[in-house]
Short mmCIF file of C-alpha atoms in Angstrom, two decimals:
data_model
loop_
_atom_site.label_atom_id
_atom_site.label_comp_id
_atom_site.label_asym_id
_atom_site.label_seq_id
_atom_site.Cartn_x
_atom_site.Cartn_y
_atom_site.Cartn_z
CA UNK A 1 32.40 -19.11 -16.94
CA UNK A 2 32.90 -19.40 -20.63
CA UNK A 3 35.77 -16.99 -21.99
CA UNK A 4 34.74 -17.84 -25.54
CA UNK A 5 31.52 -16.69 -25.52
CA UNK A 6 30.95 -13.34 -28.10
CA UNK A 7 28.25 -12.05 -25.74
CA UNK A 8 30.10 -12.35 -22.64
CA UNK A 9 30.77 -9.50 -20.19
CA UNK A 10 32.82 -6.83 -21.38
CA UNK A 11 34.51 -6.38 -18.70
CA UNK A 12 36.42 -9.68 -17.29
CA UNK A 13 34.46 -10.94 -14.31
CA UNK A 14 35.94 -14.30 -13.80
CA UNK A 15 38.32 -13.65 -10.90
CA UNK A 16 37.75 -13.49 -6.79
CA UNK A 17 36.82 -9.54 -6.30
CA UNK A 18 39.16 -6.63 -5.64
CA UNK A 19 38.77 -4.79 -2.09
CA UNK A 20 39.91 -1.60 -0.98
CA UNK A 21 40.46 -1.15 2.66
CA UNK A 22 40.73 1.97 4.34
CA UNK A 23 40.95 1.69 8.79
CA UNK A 24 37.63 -0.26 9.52
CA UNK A 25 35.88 0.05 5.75
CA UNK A 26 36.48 -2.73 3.73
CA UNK A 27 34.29 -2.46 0.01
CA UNK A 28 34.45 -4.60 -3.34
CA UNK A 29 35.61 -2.38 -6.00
CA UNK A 30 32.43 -3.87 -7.75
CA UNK A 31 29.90 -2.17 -5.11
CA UNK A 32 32.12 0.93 -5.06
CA UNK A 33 31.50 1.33 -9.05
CA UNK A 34 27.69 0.53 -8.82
CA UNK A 35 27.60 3.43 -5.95
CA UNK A 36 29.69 6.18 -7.76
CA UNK A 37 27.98 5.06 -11.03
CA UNK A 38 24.58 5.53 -9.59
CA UNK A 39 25.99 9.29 -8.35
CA UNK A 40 27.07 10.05 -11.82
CA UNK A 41 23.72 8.93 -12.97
CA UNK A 42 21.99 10.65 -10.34
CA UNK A 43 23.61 13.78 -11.74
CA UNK A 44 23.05 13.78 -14.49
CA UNK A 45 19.74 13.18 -14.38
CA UNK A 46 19.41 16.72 -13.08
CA UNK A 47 21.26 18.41 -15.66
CA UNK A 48 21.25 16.49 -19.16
CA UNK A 49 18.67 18.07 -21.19
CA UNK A 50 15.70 16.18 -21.81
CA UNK A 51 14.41 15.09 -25.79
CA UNK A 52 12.23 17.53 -26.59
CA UNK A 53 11.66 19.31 -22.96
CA UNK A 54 11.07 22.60 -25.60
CA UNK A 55 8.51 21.98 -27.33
CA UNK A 56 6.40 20.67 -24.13
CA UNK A 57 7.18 23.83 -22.25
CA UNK A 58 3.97 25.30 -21.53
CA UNK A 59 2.01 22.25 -22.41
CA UNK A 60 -0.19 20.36 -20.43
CA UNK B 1 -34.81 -4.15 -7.53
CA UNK B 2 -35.84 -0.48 -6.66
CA UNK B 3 -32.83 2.10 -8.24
CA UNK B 4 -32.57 3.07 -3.82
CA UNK B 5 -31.77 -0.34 -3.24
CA UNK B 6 -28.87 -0.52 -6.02
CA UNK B 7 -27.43 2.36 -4.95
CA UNK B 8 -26.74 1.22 -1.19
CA UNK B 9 -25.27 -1.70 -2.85
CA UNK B 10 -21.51 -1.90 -1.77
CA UNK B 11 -20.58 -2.90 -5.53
CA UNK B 12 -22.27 0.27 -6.43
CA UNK B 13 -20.77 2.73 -3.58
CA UNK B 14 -17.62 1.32 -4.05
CA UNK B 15 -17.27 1.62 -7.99
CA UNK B 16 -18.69 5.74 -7.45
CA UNK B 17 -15.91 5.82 -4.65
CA UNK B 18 -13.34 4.47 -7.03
CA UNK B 19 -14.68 6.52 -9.99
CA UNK B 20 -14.35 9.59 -8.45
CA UNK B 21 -11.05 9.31 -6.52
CA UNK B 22 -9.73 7.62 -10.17
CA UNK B 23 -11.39 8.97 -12.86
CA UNK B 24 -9.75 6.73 -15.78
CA UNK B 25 -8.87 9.95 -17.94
CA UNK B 26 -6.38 10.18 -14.47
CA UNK B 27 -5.83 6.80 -13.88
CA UNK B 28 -4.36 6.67 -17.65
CA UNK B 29 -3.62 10.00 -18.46
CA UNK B 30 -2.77 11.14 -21.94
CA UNK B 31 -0.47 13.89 -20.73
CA UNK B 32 1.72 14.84 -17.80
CA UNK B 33 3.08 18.54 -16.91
CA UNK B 34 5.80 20.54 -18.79
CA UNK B 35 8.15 19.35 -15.79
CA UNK B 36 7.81 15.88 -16.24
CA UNK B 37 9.85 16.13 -19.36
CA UNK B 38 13.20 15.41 -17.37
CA UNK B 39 15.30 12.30 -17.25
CA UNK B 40 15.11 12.37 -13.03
CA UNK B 41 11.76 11.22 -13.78
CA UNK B 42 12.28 8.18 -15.84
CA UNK B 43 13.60 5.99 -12.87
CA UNK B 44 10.10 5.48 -11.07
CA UNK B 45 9.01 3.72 -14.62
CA UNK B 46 12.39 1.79 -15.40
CA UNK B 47 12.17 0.36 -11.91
CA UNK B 48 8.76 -1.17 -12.52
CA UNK B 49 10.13 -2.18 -16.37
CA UNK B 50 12.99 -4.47 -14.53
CA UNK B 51 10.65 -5.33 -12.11
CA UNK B 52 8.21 -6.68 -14.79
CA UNK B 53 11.51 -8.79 -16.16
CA UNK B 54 12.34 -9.90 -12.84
CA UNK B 55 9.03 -11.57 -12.42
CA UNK B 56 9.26 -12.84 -15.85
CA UNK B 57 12.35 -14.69 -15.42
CA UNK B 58 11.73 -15.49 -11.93
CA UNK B 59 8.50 -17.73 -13.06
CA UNK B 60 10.73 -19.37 -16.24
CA UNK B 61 12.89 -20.39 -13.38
CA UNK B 62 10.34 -21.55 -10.88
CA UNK B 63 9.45 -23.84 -14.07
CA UNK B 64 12.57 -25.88 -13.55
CA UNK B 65 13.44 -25.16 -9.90
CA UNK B 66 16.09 -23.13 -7.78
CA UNK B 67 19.40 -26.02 -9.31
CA UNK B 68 18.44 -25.79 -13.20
CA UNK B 69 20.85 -22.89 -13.65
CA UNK B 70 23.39 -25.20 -12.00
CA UNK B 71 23.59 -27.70 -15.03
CA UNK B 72 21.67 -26.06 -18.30
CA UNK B 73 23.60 -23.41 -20.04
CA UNK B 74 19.46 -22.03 -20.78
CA UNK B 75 18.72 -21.86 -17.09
CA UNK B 76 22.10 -19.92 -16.44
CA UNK B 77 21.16 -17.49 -19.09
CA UNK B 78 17.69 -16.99 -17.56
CA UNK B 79 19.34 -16.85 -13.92
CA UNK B 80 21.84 -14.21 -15.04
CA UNK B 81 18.71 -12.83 -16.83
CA UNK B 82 16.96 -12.96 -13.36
CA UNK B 83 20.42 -11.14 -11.62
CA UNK B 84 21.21 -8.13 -14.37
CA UNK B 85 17.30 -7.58 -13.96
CA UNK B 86 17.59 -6.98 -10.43
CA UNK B 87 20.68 -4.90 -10.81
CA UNK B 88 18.76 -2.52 -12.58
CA UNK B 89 15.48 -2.17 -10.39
CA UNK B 90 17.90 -1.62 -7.26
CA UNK B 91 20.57 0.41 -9.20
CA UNK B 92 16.81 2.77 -10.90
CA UNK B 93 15.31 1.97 -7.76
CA UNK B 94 17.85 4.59 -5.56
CA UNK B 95 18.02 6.89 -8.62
CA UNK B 96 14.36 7.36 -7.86
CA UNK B 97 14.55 7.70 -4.04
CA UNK B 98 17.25 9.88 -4.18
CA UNK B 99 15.54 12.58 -6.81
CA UNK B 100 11.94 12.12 -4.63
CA UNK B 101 14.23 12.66 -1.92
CA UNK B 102 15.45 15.82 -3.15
CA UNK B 103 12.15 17.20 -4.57
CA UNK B 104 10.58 16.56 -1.13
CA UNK B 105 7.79 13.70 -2.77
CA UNK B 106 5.82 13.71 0.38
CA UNK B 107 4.99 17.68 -0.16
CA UNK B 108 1.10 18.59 -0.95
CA UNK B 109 -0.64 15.38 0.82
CA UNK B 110 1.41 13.30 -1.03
CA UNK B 111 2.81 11.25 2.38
CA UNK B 112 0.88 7.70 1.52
CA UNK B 113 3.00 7.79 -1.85
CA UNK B 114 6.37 8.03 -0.45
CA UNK B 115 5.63 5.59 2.63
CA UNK B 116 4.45 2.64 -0.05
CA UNK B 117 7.43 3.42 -2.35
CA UNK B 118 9.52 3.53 1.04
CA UNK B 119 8.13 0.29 2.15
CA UNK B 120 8.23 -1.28 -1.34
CA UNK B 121 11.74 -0.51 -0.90
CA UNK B 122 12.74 -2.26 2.46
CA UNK B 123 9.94 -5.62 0.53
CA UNK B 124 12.44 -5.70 -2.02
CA UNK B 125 15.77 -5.44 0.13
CA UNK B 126 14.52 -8.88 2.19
CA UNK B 127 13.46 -10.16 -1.40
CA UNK B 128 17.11 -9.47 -2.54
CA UNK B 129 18.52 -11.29 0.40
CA UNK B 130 16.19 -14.30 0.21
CA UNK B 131 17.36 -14.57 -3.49
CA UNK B 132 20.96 -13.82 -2.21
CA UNK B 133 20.38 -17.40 0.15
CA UNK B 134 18.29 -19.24 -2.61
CA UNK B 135 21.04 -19.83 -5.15
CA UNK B 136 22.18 -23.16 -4.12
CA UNK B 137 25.64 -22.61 -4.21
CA UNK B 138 28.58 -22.06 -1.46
CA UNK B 139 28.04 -18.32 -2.03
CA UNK B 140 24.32 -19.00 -0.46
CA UNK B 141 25.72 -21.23 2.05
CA UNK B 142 28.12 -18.12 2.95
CA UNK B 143 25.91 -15.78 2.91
CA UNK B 144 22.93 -17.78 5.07
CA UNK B 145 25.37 -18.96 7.85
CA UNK B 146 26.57 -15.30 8.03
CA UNK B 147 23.02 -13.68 8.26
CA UNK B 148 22.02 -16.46 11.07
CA UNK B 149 24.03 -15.45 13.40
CA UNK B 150 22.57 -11.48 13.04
CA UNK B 151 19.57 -12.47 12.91
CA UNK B 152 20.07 -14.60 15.64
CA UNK B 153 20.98 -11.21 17.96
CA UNK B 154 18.20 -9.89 16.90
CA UNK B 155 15.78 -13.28 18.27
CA UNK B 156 14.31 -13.14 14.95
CA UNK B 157 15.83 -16.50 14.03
CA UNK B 158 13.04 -18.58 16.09
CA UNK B 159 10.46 -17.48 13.38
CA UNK B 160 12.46 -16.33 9.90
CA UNK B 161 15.39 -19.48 9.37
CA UNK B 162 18.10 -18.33 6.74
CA UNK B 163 19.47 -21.83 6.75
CA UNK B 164 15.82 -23.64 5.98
CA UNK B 165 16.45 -23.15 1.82
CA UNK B 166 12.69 -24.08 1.80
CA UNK B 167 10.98 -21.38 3.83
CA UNK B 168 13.49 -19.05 2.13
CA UNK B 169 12.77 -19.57 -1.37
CA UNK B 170 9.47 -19.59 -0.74
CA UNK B 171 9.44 -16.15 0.91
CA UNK B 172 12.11 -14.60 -2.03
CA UNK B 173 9.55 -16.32 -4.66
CA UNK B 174 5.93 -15.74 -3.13
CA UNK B 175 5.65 -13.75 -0.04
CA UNK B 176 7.95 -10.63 -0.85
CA UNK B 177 7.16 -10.90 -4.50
CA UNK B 178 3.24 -10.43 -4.17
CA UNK B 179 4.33 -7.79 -1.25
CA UNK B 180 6.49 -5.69 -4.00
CA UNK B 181 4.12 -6.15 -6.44
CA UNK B 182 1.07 -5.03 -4.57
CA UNK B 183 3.05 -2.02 -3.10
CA UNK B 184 4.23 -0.89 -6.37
CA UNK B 185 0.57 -1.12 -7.67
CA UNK B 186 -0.66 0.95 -4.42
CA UNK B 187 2.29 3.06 -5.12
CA UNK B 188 1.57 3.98 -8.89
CA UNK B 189 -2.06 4.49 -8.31
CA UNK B 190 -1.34 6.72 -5.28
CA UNK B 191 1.33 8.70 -8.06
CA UNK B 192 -2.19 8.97 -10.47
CA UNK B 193 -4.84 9.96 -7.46
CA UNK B 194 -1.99 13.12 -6.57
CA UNK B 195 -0.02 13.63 -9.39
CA UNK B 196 3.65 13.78 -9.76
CA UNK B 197 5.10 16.43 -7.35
CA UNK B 198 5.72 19.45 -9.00
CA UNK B 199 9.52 21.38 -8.59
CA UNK B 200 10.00 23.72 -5.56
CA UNK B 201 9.96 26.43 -7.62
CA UNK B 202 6.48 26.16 -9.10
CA UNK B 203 3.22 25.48 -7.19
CA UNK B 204 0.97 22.64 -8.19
CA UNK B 205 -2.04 25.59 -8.89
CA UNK B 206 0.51 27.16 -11.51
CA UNK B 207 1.01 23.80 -13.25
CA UNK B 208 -1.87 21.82 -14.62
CA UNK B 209 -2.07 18.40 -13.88
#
């Protein structure tokens, strides 16, 4: 993978992966950030406030 | 022709039968209810928008074959193209399980929408692992010798071959695609014939849809 490239990843992903073990769970750091970002989005899904959400309450 | 005899035609009964299950004011509504307006709702429609690019890039790259990434720096832009794409429809993808999971989608006869979205779901999982096998690389090779052996235990590996790079591809790039496809498509029109669920706290005869 190109390290020169301007539009590469942000994030330096040109290594073998990181795993966390803990007794019989083994997970890639990668798939644990996907999951716990996916929570976070889930989240706040719920609770940001939506563009506009006032002036369609009560609309159709 | 007699106007009787056009009416007992099946072209005729079944464009009523569609017209009136789908009236095309619902099937392409201009408005959706006040509770809509929430971003747990946005996931159903970025899944199909990565989706759309997934196909996209998945045709450039049945242009050149499964090994063009391999050796043009074009092809591994549309490959990683292909990847990010399907990052995002899994990563929406649970988003929007896990809020119709919470709102209880399947309330008010909606049952036929959360079993195609829940079977959409499991199509795209074996389309994710046929990709996973189709790269034509020693990551493939890993993974397919891996999955042999469970689906070996299971005696499934007399029929479905993860090592035959032929039949897989052409499941991950015809079979599962036209199977996600055509679920989603049953899935969104089965959203537009009963609405979007409303919240628990308001009934779908206080809300218009």
């Amino acid at each position: 993978m190109s390290q020169g490239w301007g539009l590469g990843a942000l994030v330096n992903l040109d290594h073998y992966g990181h795993y966390l073990n803990w007794h019989f769970i083994s997970i890639s750091v990668s798939n644990l950030t996907v999951m716990v970002l996916m929570v976070v989005t889930f989240v706040v899904a719920l609770f940001a406030p939506f563009p506009g959400r006032r002036n369609r309450r009560g609309s159709k | 022709m007699s106007t009787t005899e056009i009416e007992r035609q099946w072209t005729s009964r079944l464009r009523k039968s569609v017209v009136a299950k789908l009236p095309p004011d619902k099937m392409l509504p201009d408005t959706q209810p006040a509770y809509v307006a929430s971003w747990i709702y946005v996931f159903g429609v970025t899944t199909m928008a990565a989706l759309f690019v997934v196909i996209v890039t998945g045709c450039i790259l049945a242009i050149d074959g499964p090994v063009w990434w391999h050796s043009s720096s074009l092809g591994h832009f549309v490959n990683s193209m292909h990847l990010w794409a399907v990052e995002i429809f899994f990563f929406a993808m649970v988003v929007h399980l896990w809020g119709k999971f919470s709102m209880a989608a399947w309330r008010g006869g909606r049952s036929l929408t959360w079993v195609t979205g829940a079977v959409t779901f499991l199509a795209s999982i074996l389309a994710g692992f046929t990709g996973y096998v189709s790269q034509t690389n020693f990551d493939s090779q890993w993974i397919a010798t891996q999955a042999k052996d469970g689906i070996n235990s299971t005696g499934g590996g007399a029929f479905f071959n993860v090592l035959n790079l032929g039949q897989m591809l052409m499941w991950h790039i015809v079979l599962l695609p036209i199977a996600a496809v055509v679920l989603t498509g049953l899935h969104v029109v089965m959203v537009r014939i009963k609405g979007v669920v409303p919240p628990f706290e308001e009934k779908s005869s206080e809300v218009s849809a």
